[in-house]
Coordinates of C-alpha atoms and ligand atoms in Angstrom, one line a residue:
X1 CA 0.0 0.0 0.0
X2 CA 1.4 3.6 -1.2
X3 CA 1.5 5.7 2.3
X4 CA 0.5 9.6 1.4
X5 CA 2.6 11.8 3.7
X6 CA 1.0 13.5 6.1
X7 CA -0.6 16.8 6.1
X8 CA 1.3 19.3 7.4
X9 CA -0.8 20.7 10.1
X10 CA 0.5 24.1 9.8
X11 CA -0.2 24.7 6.3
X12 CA -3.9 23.1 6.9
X13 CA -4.5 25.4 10.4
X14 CA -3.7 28.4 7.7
X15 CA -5.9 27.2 5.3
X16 CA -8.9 26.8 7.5
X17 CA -7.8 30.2 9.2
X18 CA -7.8 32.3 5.1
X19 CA -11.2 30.1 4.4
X20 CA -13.0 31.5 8.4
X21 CA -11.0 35.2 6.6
X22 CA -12.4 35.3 3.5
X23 CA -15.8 33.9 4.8
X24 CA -16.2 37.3 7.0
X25 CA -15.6 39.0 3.8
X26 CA -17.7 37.2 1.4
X27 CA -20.5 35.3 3.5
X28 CA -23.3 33.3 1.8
X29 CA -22.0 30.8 -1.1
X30 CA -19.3 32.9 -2.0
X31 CA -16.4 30.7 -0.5
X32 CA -15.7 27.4 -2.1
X33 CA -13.7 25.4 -0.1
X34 CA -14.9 21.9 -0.4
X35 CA -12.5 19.5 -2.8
X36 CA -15.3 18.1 -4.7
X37 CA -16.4 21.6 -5.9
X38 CA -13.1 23.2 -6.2
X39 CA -12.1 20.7 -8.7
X40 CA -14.5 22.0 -11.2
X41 CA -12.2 25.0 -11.1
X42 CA -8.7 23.0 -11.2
X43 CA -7.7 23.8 -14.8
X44 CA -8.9 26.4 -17.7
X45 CA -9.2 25.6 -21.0
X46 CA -5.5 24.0 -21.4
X47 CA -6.5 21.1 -19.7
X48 CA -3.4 19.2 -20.2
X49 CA -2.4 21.2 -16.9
X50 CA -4.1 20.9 -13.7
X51 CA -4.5 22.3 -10.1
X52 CA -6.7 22.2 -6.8
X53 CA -6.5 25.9 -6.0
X54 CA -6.3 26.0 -2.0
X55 CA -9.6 28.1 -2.3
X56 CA -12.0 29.7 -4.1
X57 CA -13.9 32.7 -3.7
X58 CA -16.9 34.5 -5.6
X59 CA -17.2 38.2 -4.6
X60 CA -20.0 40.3 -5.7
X61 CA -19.4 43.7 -5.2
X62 CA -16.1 45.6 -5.5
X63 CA -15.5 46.5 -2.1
X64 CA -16.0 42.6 -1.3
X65 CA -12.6 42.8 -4.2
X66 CA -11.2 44.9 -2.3
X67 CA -11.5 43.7 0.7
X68 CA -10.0 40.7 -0.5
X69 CA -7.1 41.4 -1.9
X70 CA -6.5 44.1 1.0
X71 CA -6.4 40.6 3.3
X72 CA -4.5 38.6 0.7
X73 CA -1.8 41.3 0.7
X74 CA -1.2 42.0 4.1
X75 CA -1.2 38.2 4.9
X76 CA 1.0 37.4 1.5
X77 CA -1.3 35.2 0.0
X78 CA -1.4 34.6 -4.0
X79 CA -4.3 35.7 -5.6
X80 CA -5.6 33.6 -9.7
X81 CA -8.2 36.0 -11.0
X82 CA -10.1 34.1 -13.1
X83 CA -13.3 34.9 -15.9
X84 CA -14.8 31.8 -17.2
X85 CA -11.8 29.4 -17.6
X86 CA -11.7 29.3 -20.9
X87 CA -7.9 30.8 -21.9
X88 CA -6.1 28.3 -24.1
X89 CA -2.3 29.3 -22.3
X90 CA -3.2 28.1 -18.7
X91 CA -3.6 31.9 -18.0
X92 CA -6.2 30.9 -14.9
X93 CA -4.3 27.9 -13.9
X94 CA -4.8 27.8 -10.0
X95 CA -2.0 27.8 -7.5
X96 CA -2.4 24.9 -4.8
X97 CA -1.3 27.7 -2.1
X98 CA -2.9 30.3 -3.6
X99 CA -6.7 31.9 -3.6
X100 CA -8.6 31.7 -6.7
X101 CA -10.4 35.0 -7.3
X102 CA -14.0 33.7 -9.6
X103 CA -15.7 36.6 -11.3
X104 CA -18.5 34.7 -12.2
X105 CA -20.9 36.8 -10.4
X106 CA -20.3 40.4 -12.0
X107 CA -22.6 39.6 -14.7
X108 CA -24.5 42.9 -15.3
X109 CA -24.7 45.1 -17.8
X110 CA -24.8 48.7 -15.9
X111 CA -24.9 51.6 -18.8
X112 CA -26.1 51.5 -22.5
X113 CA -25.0 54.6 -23.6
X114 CA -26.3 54.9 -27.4
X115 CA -25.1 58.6 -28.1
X116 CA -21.5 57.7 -27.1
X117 CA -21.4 53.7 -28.9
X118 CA -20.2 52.3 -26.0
X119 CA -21.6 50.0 -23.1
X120 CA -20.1 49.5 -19.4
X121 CA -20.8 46.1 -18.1
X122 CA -19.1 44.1 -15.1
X123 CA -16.3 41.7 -16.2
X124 CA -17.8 38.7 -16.1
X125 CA -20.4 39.7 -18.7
X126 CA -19.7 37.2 -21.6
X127 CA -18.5 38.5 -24.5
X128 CA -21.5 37.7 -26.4
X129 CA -23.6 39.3 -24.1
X130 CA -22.2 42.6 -24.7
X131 CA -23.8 42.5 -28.6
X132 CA -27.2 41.1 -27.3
X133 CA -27.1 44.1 -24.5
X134 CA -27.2 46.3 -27.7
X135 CA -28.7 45.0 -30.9
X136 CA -31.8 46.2 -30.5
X137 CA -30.0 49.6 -31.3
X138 CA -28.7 48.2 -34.2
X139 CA -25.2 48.1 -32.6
X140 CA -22.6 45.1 -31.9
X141 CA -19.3 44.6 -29.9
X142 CA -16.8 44.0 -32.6
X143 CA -14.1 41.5 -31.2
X144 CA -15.4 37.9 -31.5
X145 CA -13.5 35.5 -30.2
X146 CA -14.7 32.0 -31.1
X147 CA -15.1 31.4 -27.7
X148 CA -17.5 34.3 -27.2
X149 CA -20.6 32.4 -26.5
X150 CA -19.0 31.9 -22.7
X151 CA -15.7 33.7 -22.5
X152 CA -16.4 36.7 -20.3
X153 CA -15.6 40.4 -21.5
X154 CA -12.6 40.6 -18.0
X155 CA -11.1 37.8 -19.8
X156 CA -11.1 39.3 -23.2
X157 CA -9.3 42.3 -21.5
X158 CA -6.9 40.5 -19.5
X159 CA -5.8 38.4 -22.7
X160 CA -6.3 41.5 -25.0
X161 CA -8.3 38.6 -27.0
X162 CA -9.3 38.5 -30.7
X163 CA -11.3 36.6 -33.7
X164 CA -12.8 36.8 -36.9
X165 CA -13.8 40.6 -37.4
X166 CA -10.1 41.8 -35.4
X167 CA -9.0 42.1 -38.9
X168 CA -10.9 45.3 -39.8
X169 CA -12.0 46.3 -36.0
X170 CA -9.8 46.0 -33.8
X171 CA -8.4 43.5 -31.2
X172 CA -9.9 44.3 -27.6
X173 CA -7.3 47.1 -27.2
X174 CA -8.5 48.8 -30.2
X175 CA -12.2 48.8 -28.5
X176 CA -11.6 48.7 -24.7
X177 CA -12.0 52.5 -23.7
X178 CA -12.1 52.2 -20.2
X179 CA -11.6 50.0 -16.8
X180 CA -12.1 50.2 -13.2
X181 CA -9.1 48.2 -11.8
X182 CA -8.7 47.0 -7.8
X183 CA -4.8 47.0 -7.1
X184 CA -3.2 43.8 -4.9
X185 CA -2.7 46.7 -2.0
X186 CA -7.0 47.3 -2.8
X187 CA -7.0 50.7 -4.7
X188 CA -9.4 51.4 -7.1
X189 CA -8.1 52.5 -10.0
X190 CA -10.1 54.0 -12.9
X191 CA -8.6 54.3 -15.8
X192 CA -10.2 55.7 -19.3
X193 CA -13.4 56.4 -19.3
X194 CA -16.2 56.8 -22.1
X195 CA -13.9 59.8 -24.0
X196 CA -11.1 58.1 -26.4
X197 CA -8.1 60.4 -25.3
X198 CA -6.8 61.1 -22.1
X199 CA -3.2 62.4 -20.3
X200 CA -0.6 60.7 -18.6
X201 CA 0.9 57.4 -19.7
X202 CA -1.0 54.4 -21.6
X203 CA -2.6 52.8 -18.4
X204 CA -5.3 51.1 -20.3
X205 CA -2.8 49.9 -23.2
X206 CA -0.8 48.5 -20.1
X207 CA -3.7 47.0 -18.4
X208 CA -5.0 45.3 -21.5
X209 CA -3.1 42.0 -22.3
X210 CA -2.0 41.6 -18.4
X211 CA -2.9 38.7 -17.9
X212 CA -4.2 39.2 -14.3
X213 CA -1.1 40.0 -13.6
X214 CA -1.3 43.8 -12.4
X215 CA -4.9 44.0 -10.9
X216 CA -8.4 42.6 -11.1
X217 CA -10.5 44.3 -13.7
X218 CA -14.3 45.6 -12.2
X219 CA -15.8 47.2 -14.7
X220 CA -15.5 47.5 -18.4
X221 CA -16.4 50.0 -21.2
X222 CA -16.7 49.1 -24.4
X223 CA -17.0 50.7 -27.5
X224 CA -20.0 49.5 -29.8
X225 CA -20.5 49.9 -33.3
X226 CA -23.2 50.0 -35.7
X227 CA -23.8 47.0 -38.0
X228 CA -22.8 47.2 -41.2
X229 CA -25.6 47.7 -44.0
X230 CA -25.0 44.1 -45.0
X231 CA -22.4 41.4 -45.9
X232 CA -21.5 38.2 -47.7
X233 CA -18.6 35.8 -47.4
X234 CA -17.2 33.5 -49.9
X235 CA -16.0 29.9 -49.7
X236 CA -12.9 29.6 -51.7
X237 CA -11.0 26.3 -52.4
X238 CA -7.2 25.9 -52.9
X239 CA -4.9 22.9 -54.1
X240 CA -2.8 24.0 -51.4
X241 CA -2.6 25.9 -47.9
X242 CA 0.5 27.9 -49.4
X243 CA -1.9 28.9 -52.2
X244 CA -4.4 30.3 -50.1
X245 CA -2.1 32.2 -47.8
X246 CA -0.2 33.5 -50.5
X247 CA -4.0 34.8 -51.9
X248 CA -4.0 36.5 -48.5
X249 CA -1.2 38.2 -48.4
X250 CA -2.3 39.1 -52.2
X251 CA -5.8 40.3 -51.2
X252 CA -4.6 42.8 -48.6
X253 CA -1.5 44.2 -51.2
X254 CA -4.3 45.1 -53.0
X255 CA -5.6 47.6 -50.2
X256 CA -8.9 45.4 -49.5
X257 CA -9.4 44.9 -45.9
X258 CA -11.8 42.0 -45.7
X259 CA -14.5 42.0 -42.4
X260 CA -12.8 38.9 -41.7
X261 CA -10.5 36.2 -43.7
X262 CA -9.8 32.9 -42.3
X263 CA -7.8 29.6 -43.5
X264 CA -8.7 26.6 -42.8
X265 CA -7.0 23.2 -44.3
X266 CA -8.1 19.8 -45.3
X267 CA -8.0 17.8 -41.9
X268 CA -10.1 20.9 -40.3
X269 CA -12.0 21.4 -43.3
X270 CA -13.1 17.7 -43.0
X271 CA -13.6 18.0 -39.2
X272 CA -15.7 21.0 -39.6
X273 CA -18.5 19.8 -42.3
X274 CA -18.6 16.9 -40.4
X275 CA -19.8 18.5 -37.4
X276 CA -21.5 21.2 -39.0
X277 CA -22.3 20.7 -42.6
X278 CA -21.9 24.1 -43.8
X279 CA -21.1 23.0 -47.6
X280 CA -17.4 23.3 -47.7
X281 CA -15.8 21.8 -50.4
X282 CA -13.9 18.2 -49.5
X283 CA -12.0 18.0 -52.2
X284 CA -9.9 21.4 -51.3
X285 CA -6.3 21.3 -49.7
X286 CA -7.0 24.3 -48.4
X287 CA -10.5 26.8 -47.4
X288 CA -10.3 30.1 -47.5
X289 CA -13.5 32.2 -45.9
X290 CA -13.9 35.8 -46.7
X291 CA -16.2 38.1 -45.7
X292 CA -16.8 41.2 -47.3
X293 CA -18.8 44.0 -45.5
X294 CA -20.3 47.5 -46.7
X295 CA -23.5 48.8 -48.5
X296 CA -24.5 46.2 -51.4
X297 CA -23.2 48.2 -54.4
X298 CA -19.5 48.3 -52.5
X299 CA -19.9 44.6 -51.3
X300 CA -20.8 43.4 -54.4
X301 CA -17.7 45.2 -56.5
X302 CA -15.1 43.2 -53.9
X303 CA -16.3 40.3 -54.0
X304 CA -15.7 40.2 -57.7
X305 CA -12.5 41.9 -57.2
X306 CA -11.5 38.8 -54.2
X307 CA -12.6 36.4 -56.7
X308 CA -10.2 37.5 -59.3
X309 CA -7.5 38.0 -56.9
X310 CA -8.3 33.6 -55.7
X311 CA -8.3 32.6 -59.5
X312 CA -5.0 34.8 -59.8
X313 CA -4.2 32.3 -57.0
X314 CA -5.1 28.9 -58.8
X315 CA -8.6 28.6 -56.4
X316 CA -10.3 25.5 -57.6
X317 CA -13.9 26.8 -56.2
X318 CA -15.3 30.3 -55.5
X319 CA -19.2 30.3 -53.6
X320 CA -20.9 33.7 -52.4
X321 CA -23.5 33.4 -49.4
X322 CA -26.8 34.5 -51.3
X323 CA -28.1 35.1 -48.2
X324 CA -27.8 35.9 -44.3
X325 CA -28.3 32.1 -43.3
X326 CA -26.3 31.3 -45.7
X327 CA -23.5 33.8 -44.7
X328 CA -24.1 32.2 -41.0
X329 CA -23.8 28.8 -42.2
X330 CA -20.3 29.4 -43.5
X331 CA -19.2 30.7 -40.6
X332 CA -20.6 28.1 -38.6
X333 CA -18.0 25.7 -39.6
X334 CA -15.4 27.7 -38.6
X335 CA -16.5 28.7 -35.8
X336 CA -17.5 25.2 -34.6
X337 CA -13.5 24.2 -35.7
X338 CA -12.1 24.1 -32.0
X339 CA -14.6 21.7 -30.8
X340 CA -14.8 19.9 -34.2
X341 CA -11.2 18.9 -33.7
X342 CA -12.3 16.6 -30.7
X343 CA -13.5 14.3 -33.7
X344 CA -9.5 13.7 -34.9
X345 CA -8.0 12.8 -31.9
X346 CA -8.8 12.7 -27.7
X347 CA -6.9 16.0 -27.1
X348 CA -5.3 18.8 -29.0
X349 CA -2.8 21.0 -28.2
X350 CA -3.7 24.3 -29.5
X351 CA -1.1 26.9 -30.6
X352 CA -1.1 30.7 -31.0
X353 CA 1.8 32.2 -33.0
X354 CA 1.4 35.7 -35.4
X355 CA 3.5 35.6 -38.4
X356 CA 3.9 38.4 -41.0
X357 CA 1.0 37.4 -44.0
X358 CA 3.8 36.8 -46.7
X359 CA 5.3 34.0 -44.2
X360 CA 2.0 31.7 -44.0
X361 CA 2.8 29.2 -46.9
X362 CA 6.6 29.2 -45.8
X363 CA 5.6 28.5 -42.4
X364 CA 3.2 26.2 -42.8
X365 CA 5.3 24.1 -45.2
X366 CA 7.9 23.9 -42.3
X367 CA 5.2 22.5 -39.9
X368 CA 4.0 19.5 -42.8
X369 CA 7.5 18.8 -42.3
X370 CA 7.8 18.9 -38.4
X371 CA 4.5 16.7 -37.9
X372 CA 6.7 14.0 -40.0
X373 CA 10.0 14.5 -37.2
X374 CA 7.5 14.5 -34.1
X375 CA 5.2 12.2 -35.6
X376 CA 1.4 13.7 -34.7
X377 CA -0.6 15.6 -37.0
X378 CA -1.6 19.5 -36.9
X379 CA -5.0 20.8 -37.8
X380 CA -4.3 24.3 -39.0
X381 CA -7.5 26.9 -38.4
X382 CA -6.6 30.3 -38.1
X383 CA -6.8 34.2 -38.5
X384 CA -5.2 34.2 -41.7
X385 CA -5.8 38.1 -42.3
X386 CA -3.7 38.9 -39.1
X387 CA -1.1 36.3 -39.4
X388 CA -2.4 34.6 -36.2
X389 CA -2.0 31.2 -36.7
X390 CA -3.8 28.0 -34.4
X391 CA -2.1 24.9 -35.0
X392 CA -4.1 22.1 -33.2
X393 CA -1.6 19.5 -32.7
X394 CA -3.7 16.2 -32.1
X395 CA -2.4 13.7 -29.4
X396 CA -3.4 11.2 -27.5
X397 CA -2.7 12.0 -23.4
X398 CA -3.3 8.8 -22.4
X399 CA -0.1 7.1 -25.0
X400 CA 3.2 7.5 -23.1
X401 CA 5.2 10.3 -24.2
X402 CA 2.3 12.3 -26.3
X403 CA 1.5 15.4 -24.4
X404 CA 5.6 15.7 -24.5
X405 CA 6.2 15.4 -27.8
X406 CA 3.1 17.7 -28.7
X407 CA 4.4 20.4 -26.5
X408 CA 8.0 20.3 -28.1
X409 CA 6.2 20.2 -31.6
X410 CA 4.0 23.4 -30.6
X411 CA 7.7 24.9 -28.9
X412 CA 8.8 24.6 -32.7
X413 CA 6.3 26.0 -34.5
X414 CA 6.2 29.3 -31.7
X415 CA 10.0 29.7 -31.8
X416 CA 9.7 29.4 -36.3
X417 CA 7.3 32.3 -36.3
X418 CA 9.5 34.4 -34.5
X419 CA 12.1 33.2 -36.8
X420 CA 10.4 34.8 -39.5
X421 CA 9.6 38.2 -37.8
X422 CA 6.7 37.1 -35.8
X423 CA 5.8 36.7 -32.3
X424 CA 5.2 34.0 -30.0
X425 CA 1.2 35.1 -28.9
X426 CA -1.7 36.9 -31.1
X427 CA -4.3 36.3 -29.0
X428 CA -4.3 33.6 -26.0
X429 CA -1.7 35.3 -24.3
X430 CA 1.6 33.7 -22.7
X431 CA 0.0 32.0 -19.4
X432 CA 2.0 29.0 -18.6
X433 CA 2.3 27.6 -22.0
X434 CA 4.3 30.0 -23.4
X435 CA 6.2 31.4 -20.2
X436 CA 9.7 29.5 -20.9
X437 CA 9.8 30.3 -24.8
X438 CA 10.1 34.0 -23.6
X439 CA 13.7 34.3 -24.0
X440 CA 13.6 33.2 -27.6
X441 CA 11.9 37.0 -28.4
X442 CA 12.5 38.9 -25.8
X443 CA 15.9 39.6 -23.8
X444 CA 16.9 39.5 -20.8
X445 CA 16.9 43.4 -20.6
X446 CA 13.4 43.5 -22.5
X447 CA 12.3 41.0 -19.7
X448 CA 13.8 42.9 -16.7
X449 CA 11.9 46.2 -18.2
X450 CA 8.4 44.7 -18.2
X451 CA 9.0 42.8 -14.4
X452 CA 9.7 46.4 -13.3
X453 CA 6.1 47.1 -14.6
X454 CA 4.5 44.5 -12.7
X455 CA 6.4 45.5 -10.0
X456 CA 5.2 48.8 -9.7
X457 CA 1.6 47.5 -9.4
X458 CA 2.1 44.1 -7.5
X459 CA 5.9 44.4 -5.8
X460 CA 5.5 41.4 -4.1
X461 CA 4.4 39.4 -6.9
X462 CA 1.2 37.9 -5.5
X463 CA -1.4 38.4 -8.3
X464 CA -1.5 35.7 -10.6
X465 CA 2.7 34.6 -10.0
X466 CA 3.9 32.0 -11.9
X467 CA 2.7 32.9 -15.6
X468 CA 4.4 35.0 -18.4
X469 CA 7.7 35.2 -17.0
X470 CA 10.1 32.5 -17.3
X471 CA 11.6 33.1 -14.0
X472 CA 10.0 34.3 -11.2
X473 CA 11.2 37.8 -9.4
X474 CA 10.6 39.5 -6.4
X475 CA 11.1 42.9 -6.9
X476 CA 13.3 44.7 -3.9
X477 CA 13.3 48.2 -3.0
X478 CA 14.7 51.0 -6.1
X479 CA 13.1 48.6 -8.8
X480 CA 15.9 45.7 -8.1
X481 CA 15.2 42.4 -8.3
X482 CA 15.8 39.4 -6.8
X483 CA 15.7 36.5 -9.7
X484 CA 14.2 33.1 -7.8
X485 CA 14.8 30.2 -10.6
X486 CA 11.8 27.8 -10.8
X487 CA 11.5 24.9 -12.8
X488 CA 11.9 25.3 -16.4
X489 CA 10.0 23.7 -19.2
X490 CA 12.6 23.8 -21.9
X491 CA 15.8 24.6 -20.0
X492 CA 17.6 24.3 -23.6
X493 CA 16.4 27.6 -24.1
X494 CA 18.6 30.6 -23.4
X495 CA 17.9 32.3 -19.7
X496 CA 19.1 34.8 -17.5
Ligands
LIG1 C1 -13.1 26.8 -28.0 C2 -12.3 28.0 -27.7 C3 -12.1 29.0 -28.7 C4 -11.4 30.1 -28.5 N1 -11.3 31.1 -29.5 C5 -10.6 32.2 -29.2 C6 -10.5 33.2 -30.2 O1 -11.0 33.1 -31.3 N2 -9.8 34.3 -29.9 C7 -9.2 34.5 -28.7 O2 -8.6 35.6 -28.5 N3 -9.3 33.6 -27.7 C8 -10.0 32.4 -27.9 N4 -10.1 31.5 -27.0 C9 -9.4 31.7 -25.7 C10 -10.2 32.3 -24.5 O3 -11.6 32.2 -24.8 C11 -9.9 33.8 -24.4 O4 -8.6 34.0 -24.0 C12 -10.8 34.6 -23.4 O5 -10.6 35.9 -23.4 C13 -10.7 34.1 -21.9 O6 -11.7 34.6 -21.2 P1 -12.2 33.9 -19.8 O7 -13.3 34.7 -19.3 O8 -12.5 32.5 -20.1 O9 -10.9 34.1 -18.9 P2 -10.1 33.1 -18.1 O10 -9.7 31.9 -18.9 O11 -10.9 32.8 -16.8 O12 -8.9 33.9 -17.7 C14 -7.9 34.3 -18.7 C15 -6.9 35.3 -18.1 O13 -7.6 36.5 -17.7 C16 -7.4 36.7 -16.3 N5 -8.6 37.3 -15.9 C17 -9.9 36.9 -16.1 N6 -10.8 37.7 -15.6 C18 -10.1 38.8 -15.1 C19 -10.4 40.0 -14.4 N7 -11.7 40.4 -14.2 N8 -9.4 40.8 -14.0 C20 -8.1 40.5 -14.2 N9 -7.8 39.4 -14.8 C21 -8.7 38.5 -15.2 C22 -7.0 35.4 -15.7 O14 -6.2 35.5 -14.5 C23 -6.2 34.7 -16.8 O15 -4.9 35.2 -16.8 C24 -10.8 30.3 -27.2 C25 -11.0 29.4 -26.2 C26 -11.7 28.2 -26.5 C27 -11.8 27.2 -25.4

């Protein structure tokens, strides 16, 4: 019989001491401290990494926030935020010693202002949400990440997320306008506000794309914008994925900047129309979906202009949506892709790299080749307008050696696109998965220089530690640091 070592009683009297704490602070159903229940919280949506956070906590109110990280600071206890779990880079991974912060429960809307486009809702609001809030005034929230149906607008800031429509919208830093932020010491910060200028440094440009790392995000305002007049999307087919992402680089040289523009290739192609059945054509290496957005007259004249741009390109199919449910029906295979995959294989490994447009038949080229050397197969469904490339390498976690050799393939593929000029994240942030491939873009200077940045808003690095930077560092007084080496995941990579 295997003997478990014992429980240190120190570490569970402290435990049962932050739970009575944080109890006083948040009474009701608001503490979650039972195992059964916390382990619905014990990974996020990179579920090949797991963790039973010591506790979890649903505040309602701000000043519950505050009060919570005010008792989680002065007793130096780590803090997870978390929105609905859904980041794909282990960005709401729990700590086993550490509280995990559930925003679940700030789920209103509070302000519709129509004159000034823009909404203010609480930040677990799902993304989704935010359009149905205001499409009865004809208006919509333009980032749209796939995962929108659940995702929650805090998340979207604290990843700085994106999706189909980023292309000619924005990415959530393009349409975030303000935030009201509660520092680890428990100051309310408010920062922006429903005006698009203000002075001083960049806050909100800092704040967006955090990662939880510098405070927990409140409140949100959003700007909103009408819909357009009307649109259509095409379905075009290539004989290769280098074809169509040479058509993308081709279609944006010629100044059109498509509502959205997406690649997907055969083995996602064939995943999606089996789930879905949106009509794509099986016999294409390659699927390339545009959408084109404007008053009929101007939609009309680039489609026919895309078109001649694909057949330039050797397209072997071309089909216009003829109607709205149509148009939704396209889209629904792509959007349906993620999920879809679960039909190839028992887990994928999704990756999130951002590659100049030119590069995208280069690079993909490279990764036929490295599925051959690490011998699993990738599913490539991405943001081809932007560059922002999703590998889903397909394993199996439960064969020996798998989830390794998928997380060395997806290493490859991140450290190639910033080979070619790219970067390591376009959407899904850093997180865990990406924290030890740092040094490959960024050095040890660069590094030092953000750290100073999360020092100046968390100095004793409570507030989601342990993701984004490689190695973990306290910061000491005059901005110096101490550098505490954890483990590494790829210790073959360069480090300081
Ligand atoms: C099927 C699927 C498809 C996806 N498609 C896309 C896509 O197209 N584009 C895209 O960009 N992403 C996509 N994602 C990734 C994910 O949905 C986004 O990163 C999303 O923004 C995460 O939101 P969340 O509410 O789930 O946040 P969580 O996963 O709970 O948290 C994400 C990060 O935000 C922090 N955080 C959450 N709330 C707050 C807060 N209020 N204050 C401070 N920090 C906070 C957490 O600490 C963590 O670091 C997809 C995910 C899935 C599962």
């Amino acid at each position: 019989m295997i003997k478990m070592p014992e429980p240190d009683q120190a570490v569970l009297a402290r435990r049962v001491e932050i739970v009575a704490a944080l109890r006083r602070i948040v009474p009701g159903e608001g503490v979650i401290d039972s195992e059964r229940e916390r382990r619905a919280f014990e990974c996020d949506g990179l579920t090949a990494y797991r963790e039973l956070p010591m506790v979890v906590v649903l505040p309602e109110t701000t000043a519950q926030v505050v009060e919570v990280l005010r008792y989680c600071r002065s007793n130096t206890i780590k803090v997870v935020p978390r929105g609905a779990g859904t980041s794909l880079s282990g960005g709401a991974l729990p700590l086993k010693d550490g509280v995990l912060l559930g925003l679940g429960k700030f789920n209103r809307i509070l302000e519709i202002d129509v004159a000034n486009r823009c909404v203010t809702a609480q930040p677990g609001v799902t993304n989704l949400g935010v359009t149905h809030a205001v499409q009865a005034h004809g208006l919509y929230y333009a980032p749209d990440p796939s995962s929108q149906i659940c995702c929650t607008i805090g998340g979207n800031v604290a990843e700085n997320s994106g999706g189909v429509h980023c292309l000619k919208y924005g990415l959530t830093t393009n349409n975030v306008i303000g935030l009201e932020l509660v520092t680890m010491d428990g100051e309310v910060i408010r920062v922006g506000g429903k005006h698009f200028d203000s002075g001083g440094y960049d806050l909100l440009g800092v704040v967006v794309g955090s990662e939880g790392m510098l405070g927990v995000v409140t409140e949100v305002t959003v700007r909103v914008l009408p819909l357009p007049p009307g649109a259509r999307a095409l379905l075009i087919g290539f004989p290769s994925v280098e074809a169509s992402g040479d058509c993308v680089a081709s279609v944006i040289g010629a100044g059109i900047i498509p509502g959205g523009m997406e690649i997907m290739d055969r083995l996602a192609i064939e995943a999606a129309e089996a789930f879905v059945h949106a009509g794509y054509p099986l016999d294409a290496e390659a699927l390339l979906i545009v959408e084109l957005d404007g008053c009929a007259a101007e939609v009309d004249h680039l489609i026919a202009e895309v078109e001649a741009i694909a057949a330039r390109h050797g397209a072997t199919s071309c089909r216009a949506s003829r109607s709205e449910e149509e148009r939704l029906l396209f889209w629904a295979g792509r959007k349906a892709a993620f999920p879809a995959a679960g039909r190839l294989a028992p887990d994928y490994y999704c990756m999130d790299g951002t590659i100049p447009r030119k590069e995208i038949g280069r690079v993909l080229q490279r990764m036929k080749q490295m599925e051959a050397r690490y011998g699993l197969r990738a599913a490539n469904v991405f943001h081809a307008g932007d560059g922002n490339l999703h590998p889903l390498i397909l394993y199996d976690a439960n064969k020996p050696g798998e989830l390794k050799r998928a997380e060395e393939f997806g290493a490859d593929i991140l450290k190639l696109c910033v080979e070619v000029g790219g970067v390591l994240t376009g959407e899904h942030g850093v997180g865990v998965e990406k924290r030890d491939l740092m040094p490959a873009m960024f050095s040890e200077i660069d590094l030092n220089q953000q750290q100073r940045l999360k020092c100046a808003f968390d100095p004793e690095s409570l507030l989601n530690p342990g993701k984004v930077f490689p190695q973990l560092c306290r910061c000491a007084e005059l901005g110096r640091m101490h550098v505490h080496a954890g483990e590494l995941r790829f210790p073959d990579l360069p480090r300081f």
